PDB file of C-alpha atoms in Angstrom:
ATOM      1  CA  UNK A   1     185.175  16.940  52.536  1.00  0.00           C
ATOM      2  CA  UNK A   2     187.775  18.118  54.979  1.00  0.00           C
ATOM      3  CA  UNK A   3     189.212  16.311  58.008  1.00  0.00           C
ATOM      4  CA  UNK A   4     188.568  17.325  61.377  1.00  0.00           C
ATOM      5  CA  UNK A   5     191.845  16.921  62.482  1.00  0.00           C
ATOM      6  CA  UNK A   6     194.728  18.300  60.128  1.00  0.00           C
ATOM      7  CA  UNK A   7     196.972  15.319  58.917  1.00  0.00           C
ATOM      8  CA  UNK A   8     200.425  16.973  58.946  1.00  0.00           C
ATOM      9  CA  UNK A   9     202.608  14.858  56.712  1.00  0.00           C
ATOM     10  CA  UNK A  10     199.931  15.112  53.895  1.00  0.00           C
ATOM     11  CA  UNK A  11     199.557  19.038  54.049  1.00  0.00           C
ATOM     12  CA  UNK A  12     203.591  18.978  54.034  1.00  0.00           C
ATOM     13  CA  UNK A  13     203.912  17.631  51.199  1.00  0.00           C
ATOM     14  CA  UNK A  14     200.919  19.645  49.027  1.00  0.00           C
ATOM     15  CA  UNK A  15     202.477  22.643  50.595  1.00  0.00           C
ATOM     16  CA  UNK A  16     205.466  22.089  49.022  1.00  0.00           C
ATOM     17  CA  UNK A  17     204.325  20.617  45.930  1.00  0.00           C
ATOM     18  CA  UNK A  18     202.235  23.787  45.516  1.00  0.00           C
ATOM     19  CA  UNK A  19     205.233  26.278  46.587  1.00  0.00           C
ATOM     20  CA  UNK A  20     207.740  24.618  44.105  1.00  0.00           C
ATOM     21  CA  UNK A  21     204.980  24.870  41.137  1.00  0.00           C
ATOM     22  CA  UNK A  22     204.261  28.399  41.694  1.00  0.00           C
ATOM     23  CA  UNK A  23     208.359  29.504  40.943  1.00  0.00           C
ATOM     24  CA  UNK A  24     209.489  30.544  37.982  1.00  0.00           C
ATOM     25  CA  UNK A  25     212.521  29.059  37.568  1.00  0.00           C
ATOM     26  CA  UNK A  26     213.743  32.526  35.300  1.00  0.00           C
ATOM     27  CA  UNK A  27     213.180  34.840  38.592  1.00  0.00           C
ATOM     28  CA  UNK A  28     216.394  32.115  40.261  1.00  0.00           C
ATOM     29  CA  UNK A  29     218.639  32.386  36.930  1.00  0.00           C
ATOM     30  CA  UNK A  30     218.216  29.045  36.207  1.00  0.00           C
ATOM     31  CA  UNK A  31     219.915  28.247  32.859  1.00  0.00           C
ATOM     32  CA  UNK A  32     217.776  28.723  30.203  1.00  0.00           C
ATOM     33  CA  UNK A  33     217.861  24.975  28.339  1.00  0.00           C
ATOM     34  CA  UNK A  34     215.327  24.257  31.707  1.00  0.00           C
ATOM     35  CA  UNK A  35     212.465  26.106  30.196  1.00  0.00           C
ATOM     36  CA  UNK A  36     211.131  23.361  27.982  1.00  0.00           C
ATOM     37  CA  UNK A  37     209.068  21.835  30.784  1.00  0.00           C
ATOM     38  CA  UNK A  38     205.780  19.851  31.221  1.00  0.00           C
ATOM     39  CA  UNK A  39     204.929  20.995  34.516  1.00  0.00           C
ATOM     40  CA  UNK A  40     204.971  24.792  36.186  1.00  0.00           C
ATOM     41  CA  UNK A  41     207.314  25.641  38.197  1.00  0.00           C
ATOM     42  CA  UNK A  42     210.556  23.875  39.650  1.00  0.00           C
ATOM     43  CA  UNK A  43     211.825  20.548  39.280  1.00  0.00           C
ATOM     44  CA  UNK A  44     212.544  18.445  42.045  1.00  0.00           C
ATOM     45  CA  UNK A  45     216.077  18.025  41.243  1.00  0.00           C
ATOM     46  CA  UNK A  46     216.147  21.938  41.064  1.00  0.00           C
ATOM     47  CA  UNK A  47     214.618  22.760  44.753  1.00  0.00           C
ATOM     48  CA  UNK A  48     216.916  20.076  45.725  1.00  0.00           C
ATOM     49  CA  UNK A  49     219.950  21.579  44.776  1.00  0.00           C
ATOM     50  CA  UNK A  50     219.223  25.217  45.892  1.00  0.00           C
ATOM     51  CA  UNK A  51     217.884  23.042  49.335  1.00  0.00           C
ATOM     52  CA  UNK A  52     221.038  21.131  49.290  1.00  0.00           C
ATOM     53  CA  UNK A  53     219.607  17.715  49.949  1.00  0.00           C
ATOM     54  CA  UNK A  54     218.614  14.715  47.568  1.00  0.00           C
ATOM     55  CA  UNK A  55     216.252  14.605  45.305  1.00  0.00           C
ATOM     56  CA  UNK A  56     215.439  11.178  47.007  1.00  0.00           C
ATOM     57  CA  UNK A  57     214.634  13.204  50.179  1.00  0.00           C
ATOM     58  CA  UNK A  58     212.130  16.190  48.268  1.00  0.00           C
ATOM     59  CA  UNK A  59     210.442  12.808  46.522  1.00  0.00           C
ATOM     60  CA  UNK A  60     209.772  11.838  49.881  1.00  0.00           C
ATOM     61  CA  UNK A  61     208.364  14.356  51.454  1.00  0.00           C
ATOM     62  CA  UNK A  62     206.621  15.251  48.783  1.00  0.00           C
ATOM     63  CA  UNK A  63     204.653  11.888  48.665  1.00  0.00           C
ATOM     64  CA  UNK A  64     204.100  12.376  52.355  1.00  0.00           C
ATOM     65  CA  UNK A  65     206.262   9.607  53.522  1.00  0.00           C
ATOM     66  CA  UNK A  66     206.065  10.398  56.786  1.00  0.00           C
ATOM     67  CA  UNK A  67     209.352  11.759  57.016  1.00  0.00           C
ATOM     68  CA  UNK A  68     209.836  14.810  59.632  1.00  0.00           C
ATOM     69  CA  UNK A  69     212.389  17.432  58.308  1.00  0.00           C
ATOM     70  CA  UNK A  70     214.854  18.943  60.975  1.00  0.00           C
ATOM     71  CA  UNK A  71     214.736  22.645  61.585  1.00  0.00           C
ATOM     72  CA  UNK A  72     217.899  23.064  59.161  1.00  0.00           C
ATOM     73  CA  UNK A  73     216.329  21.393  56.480  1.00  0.00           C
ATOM     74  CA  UNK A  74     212.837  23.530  56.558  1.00  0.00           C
ATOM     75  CA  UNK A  75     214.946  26.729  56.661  1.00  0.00           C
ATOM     76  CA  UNK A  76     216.875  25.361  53.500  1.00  0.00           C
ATOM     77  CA  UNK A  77     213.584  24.697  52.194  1.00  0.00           C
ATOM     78  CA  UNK A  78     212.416  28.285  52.854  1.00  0.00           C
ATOM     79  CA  UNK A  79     215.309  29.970  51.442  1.00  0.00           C
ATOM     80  CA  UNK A  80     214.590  27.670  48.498  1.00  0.00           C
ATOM     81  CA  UNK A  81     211.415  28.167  47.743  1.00  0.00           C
ATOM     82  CA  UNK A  82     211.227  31.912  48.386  1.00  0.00           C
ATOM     83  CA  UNK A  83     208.908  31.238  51.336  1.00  0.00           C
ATOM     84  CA  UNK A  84     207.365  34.689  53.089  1.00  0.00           C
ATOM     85  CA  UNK A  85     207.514  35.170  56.713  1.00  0.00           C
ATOM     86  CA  UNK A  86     203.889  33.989  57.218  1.00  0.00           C
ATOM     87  CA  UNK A  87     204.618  30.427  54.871  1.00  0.00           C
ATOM     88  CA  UNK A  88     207.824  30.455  56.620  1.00  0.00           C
ATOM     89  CA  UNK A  89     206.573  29.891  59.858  1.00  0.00           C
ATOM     90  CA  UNK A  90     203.703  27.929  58.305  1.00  0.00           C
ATOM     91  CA  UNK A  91     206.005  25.298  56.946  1.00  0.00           C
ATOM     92  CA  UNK A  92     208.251  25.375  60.410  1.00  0.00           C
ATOM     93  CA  UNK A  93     204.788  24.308  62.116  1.00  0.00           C
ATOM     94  CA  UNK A  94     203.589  21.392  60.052  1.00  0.00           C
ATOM     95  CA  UNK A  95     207.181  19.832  60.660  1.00  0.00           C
ATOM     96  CA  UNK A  96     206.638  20.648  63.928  1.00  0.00           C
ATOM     97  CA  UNK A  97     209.997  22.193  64.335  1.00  0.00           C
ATOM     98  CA  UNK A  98     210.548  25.507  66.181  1.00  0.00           C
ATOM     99  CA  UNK A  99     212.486  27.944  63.652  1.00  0.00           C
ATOM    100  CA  UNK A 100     215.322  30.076  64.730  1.00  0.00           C
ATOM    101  CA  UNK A 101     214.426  33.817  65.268  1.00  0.00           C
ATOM    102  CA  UNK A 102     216.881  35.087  62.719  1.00  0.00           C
ATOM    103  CA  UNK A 103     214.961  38.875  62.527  1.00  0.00           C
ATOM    104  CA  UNK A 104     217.033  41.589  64.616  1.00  0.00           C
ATOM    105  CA  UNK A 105     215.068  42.548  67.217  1.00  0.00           C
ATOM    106  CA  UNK A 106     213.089  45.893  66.595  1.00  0.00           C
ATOM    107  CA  UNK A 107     215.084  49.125  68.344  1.00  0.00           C
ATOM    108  CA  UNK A 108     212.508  51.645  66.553  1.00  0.00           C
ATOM    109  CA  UNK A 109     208.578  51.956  66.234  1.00  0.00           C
ATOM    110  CA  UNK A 110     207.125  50.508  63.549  1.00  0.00           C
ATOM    111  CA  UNK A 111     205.344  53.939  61.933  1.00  0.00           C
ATOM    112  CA  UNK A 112     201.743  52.621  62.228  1.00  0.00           C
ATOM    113  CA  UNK A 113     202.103  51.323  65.720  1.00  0.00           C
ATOM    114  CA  UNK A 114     203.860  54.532  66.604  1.00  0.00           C
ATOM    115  CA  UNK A 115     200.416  56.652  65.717  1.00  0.00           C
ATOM    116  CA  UNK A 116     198.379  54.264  67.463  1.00  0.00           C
ATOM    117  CA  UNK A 117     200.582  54.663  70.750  1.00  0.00           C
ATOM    118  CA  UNK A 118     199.077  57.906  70.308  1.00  0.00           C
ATOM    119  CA  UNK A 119     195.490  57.383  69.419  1.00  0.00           C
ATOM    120  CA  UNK A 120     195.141  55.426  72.247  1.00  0.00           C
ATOM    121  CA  UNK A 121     195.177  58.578  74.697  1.00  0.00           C
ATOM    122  CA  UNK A 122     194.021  59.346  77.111  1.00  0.00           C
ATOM    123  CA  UNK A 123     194.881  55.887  78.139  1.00  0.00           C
ATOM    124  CA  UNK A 124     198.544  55.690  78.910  1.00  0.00           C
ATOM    125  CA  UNK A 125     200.522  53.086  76.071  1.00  0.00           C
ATOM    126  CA  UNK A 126     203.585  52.532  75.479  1.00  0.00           C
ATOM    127  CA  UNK A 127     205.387  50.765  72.894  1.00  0.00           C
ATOM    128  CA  UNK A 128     208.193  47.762  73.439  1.00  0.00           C
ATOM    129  CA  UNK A 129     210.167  45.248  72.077  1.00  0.00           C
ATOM    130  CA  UNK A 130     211.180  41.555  73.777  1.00  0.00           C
ATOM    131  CA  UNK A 131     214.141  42.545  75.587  1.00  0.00           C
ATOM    132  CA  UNK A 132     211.698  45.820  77.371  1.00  0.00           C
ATOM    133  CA  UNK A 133     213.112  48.809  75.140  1.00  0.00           C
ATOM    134  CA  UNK A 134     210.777  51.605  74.864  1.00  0.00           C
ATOM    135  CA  UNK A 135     210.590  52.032  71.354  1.00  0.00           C
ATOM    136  CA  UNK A 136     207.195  54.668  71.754  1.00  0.00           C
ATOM    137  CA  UNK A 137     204.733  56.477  74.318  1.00  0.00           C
ATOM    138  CA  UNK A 138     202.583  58.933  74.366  1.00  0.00           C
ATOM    139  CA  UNK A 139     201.387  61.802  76.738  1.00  0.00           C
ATOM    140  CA  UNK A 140     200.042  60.724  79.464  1.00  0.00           C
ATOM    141  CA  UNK A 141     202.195  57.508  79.551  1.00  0.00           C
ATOM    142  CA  UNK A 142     204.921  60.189  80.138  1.00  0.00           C
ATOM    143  CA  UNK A 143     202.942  61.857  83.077  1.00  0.00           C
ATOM    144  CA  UNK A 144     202.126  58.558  84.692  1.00  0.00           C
ATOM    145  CA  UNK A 145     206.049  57.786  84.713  1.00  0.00           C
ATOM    146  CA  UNK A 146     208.485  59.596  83.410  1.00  0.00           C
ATOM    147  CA  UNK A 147     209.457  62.051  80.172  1.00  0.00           C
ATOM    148  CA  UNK A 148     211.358  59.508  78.153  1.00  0.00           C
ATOM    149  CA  UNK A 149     212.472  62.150  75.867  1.00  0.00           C
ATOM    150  CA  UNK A 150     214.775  63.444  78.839  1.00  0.00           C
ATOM    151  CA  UNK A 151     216.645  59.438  79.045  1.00  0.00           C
ATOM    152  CA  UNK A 152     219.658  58.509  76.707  1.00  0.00           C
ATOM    153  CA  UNK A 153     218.280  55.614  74.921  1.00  0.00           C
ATOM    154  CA  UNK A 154     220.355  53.644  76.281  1.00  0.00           C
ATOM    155  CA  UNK A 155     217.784  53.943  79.664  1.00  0.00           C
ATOM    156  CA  UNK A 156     214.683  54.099  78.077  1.00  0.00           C
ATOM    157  CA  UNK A 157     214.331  50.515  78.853  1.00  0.00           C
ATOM    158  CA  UNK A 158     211.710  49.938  81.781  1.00  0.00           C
ATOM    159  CA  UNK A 159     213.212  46.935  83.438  1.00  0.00           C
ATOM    160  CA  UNK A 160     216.453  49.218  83.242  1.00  0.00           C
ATOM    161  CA  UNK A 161     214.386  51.822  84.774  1.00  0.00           C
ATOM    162  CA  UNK A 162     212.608  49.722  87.483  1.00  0.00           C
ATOM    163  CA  UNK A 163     216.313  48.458  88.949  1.00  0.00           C
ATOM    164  CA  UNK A 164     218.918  51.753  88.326  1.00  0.00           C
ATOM    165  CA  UNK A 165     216.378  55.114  87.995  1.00  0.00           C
ATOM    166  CA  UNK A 166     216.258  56.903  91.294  1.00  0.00           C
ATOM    167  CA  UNK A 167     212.541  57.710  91.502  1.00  0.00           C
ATOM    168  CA  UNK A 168     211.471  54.677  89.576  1.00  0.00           C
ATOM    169  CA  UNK A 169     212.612  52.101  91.762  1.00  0.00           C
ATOM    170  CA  UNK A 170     210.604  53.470  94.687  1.00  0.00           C
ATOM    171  CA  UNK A 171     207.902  53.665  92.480  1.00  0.00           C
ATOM    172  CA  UNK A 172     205.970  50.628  92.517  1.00  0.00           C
ATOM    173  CA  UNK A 173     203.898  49.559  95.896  1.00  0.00           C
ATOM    174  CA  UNK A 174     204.735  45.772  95.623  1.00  0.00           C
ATOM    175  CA  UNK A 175     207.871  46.650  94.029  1.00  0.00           C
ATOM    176  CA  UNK A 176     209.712  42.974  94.803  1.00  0.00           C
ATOM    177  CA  UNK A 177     206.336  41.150  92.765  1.00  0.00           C
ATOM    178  CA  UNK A 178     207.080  43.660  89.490  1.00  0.00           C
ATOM    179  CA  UNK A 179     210.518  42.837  89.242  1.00  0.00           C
ATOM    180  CA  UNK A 180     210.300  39.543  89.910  1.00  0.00           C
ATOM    181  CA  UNK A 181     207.843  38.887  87.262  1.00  0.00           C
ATOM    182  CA  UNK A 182     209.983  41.206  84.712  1.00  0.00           C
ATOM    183  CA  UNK A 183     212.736  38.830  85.162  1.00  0.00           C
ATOM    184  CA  UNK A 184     211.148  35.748  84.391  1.00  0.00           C
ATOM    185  CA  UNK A 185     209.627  37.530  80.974  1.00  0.00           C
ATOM    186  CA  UNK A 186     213.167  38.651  81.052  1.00  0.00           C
ATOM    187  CA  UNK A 187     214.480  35.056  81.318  1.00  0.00           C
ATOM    188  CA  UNK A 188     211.631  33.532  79.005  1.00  0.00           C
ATOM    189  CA  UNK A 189     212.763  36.301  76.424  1.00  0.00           C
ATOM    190  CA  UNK A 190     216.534  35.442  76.663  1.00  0.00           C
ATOM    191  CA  UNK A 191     215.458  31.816  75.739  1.00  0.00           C
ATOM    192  CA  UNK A 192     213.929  32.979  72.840  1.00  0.00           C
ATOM    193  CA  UNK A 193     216.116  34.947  71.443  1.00  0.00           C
ATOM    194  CA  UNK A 194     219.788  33.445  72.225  1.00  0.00           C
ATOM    195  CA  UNK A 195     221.351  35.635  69.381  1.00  0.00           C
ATOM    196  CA  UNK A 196     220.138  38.879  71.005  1.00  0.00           C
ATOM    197  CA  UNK A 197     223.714  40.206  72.451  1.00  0.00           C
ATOM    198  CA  UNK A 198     221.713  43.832  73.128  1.00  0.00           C
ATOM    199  CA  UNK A 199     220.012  41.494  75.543  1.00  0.00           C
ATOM    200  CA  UNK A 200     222.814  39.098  76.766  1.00  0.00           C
ATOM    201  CA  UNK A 201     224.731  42.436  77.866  1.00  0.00           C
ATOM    202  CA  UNK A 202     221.927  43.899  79.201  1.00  0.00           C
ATOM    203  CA  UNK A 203     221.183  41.030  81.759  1.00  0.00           C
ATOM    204  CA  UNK A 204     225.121  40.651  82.501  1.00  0.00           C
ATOM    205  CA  UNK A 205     224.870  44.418  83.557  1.00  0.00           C
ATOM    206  CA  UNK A 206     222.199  43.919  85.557  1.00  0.00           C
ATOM    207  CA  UNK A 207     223.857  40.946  86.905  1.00  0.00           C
ATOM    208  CA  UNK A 208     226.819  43.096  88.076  1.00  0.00           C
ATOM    209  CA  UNK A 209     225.281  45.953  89.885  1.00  0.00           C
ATOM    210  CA  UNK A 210     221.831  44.807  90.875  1.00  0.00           C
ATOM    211  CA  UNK A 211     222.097  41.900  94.041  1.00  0.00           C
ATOM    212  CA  UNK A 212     218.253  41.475  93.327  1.00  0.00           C
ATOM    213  CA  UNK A 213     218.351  41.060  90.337  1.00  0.00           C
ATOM    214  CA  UNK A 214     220.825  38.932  90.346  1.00  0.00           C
ATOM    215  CA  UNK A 215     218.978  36.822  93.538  1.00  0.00           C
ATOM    216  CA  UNK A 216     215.793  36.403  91.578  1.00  0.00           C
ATOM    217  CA  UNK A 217     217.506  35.687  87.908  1.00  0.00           C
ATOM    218  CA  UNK A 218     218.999  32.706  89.764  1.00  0.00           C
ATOM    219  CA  UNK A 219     215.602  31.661  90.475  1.00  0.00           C
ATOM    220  CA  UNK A 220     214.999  30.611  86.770  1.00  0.00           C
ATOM    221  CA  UNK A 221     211.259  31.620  87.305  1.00  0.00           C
ATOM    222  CA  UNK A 222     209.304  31.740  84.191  1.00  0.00           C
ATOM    223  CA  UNK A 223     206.424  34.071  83.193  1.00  0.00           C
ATOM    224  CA  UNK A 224     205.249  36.495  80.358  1.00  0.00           C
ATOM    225  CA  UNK A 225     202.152  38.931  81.555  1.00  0.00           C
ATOM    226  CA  UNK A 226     199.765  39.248  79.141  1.00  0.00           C
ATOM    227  CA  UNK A 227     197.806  41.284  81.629  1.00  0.00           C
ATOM    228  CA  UNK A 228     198.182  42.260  85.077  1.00  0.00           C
ATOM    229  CA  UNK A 229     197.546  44.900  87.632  1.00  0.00           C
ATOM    230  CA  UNK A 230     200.132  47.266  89.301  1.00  0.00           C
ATOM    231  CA  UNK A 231     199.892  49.937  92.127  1.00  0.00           C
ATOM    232  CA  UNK A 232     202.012  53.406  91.840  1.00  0.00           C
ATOM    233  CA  UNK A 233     203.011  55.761  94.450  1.00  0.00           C
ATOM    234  CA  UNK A 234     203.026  58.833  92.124  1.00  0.00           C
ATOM    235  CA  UNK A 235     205.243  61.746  93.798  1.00  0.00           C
ATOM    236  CA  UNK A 236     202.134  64.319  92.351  1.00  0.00           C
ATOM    237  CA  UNK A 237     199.063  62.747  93.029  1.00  0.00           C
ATOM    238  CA  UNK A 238     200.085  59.940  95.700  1.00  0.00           C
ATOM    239  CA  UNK A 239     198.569  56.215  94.941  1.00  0.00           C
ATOM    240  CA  UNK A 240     197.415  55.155  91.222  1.00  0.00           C
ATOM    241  CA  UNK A 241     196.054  51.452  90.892  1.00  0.00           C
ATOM    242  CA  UNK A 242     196.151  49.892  86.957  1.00  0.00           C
ATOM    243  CA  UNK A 243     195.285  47.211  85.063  1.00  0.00           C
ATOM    244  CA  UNK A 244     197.390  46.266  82.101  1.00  0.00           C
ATOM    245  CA  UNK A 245     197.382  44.499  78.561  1.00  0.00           C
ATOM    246  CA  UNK A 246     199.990  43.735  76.397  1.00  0.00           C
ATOM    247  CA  UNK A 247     199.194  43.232  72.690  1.00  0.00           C
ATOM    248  CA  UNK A 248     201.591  41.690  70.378  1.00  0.00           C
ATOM    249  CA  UNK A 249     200.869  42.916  66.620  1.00  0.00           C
ATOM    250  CA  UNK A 250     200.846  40.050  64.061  1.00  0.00           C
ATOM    251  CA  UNK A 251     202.416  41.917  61.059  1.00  0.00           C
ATOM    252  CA  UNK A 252     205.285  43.116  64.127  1.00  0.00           C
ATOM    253  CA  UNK A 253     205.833  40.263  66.715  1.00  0.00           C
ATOM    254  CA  UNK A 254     208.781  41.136  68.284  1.00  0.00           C
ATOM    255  CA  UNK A 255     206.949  44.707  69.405  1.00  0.00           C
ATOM    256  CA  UNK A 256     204.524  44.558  72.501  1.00  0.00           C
ATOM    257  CA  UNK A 257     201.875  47.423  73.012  1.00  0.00           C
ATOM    258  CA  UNK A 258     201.354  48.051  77.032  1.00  0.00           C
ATOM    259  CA  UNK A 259     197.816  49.472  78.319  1.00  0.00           C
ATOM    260  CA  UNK A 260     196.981  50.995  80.870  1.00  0.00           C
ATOM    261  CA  UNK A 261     194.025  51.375  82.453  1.00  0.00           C
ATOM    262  CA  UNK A 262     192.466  53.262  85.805  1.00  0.00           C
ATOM    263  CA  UNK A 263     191.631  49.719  87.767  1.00  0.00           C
ATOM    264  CA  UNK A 264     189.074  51.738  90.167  1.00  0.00           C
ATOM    265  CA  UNK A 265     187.423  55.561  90.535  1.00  0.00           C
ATOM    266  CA  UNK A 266     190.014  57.210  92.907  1.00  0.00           C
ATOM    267  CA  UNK A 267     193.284  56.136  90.392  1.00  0.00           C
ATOM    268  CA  UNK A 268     191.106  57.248  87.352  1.00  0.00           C
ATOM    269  CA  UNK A 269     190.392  60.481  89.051  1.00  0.00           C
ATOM    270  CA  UNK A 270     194.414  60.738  89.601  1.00  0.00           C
ATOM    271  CA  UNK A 271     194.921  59.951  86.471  1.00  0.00           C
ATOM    272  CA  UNK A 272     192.726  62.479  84.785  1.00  0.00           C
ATOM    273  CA  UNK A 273     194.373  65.498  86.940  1.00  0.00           C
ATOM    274  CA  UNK A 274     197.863  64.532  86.180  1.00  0.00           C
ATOM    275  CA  UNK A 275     197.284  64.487  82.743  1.00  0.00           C
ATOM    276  CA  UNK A 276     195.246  67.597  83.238  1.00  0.00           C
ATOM    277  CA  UNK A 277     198.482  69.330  84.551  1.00  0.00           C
TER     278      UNK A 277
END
């Protein structure tokens, strides 16, 4: 009969137990004189080794002994047992330990996201990662802003674009709200991912050359939008009001898929003759 509360220390130590039994200990070039065994799998003394920690300490946790594992030694344990991302991050959350975000952060489109950027028209999407690179966009996302296709990659960044592009920065009607709240998901993001130097170069530049930027980063305001609403002042077909979503994929988490959406009549109207152009 199951609990209704999961008991953490118990389903720590049948992970594990269940992980290490699964291995075969000829796919890790263990020596061979270790295959005369009465149980599948690893040994204890074997995960404990390749974990580097005492067999003492796998015992332990194994019999649920209420021990909590730092986040060092449930990486080691990861690595050891040949964990996948998912039972990675499984195994981080019954220690309740926060891992370290050792992926590089995603600079191109995943392929399947990439075609659903563009299945979404007519609705304008575009694609990012954490630190706000565009990464992919389709048509109309390019009338509603900008051709990205004519930036250096370098630029095709939108908080980039919101701070140093000419006709961007004049763009939004409550322009000091959207930057404001792209810093803090700018600051939450830098938090998250202290290894990033893409990122850590990209705020120092911003830093340097933007005084409100660097006003409001000293805030230390903290948000991430999950939705929201913005109004544009489009140079072709004057005021556009949207609401947005922003979709994080599970099998991609470090890419973020941006919606828009006509928030009344009049901006959908807009909308449909500038794409229409």
């Amino acid at each position: 009969m199951m609990s209704h509360t999961v008991d953490t220390t118990q389903e720590l130590a049948a992970f594990l137990r269940t992980r290490r039994e699964r291995l075969d200990p000829r796919d890790l070039g263990l020596p061979s004189r270790r295959q005369a065994r009465r149980t599948p799998g690893l040994r204890r003394e074997e995960v404990a080794e390749l974990a580097g920690v005492s067999v003492d300490y796998i015992v332990r946790l194994e019999q649920g002994r209420g021990l909590r594992p730092s986040a060092d030694v449930v990486e080691a344990l990861a690595r050891a047992l040949r964990l996948a991302p998912v039972e990675r991050a499984y195994l981080f959350n019954l220690a309740q330990q926060r891992p370290r975000n050792t992926d590089k952060p995603a600079t191109t489109a995943a392929p399947s996201l990439a075609r659903l950027v563009a299945d979404l028209s007519p609705l304008p999407t575009m694609l990012m990662n954490h630190r706000y690179d565009i990464l992919a966009w389709n048509h109309e996302m390019t009338r509603l802003l900008l051709d990205f296709d004519t930036l250096p990659p370098a630029q095709r960044n939108s908080m980039w674009l919101c701070l140093m592009h000419p006709e961007i920065r004049e763009f939004y009607v409550d322009r000091e709200r959207v930057v404001r709240e792209g810093i803090a998901h700018l600051r939450a993001a830098w938090a998250a991912h202290p290894e990033d130097r893409a990122l850590t170069d990209l705020i120092a530049e911003f830093m340097t050359h933007d005084e409100e930027f660097a006003r409001l980063w000293a805030e230390r305001d903290i948000k991430v939008n999950g939705r929201g609403h913005k109004v544009m002042r489009h140079p072709g077909v004057g005021v556009i009001a949207v609401h947005f979503e922003v979709l994080t994929p599970l099998q991609d988490p470090d890419q973020r898929l941006v919606i828009f959406r006509a928030a009344d009549d009049e901006s959908q109207s807009a909308l449909d003759r500038l794409c229409a152009r």
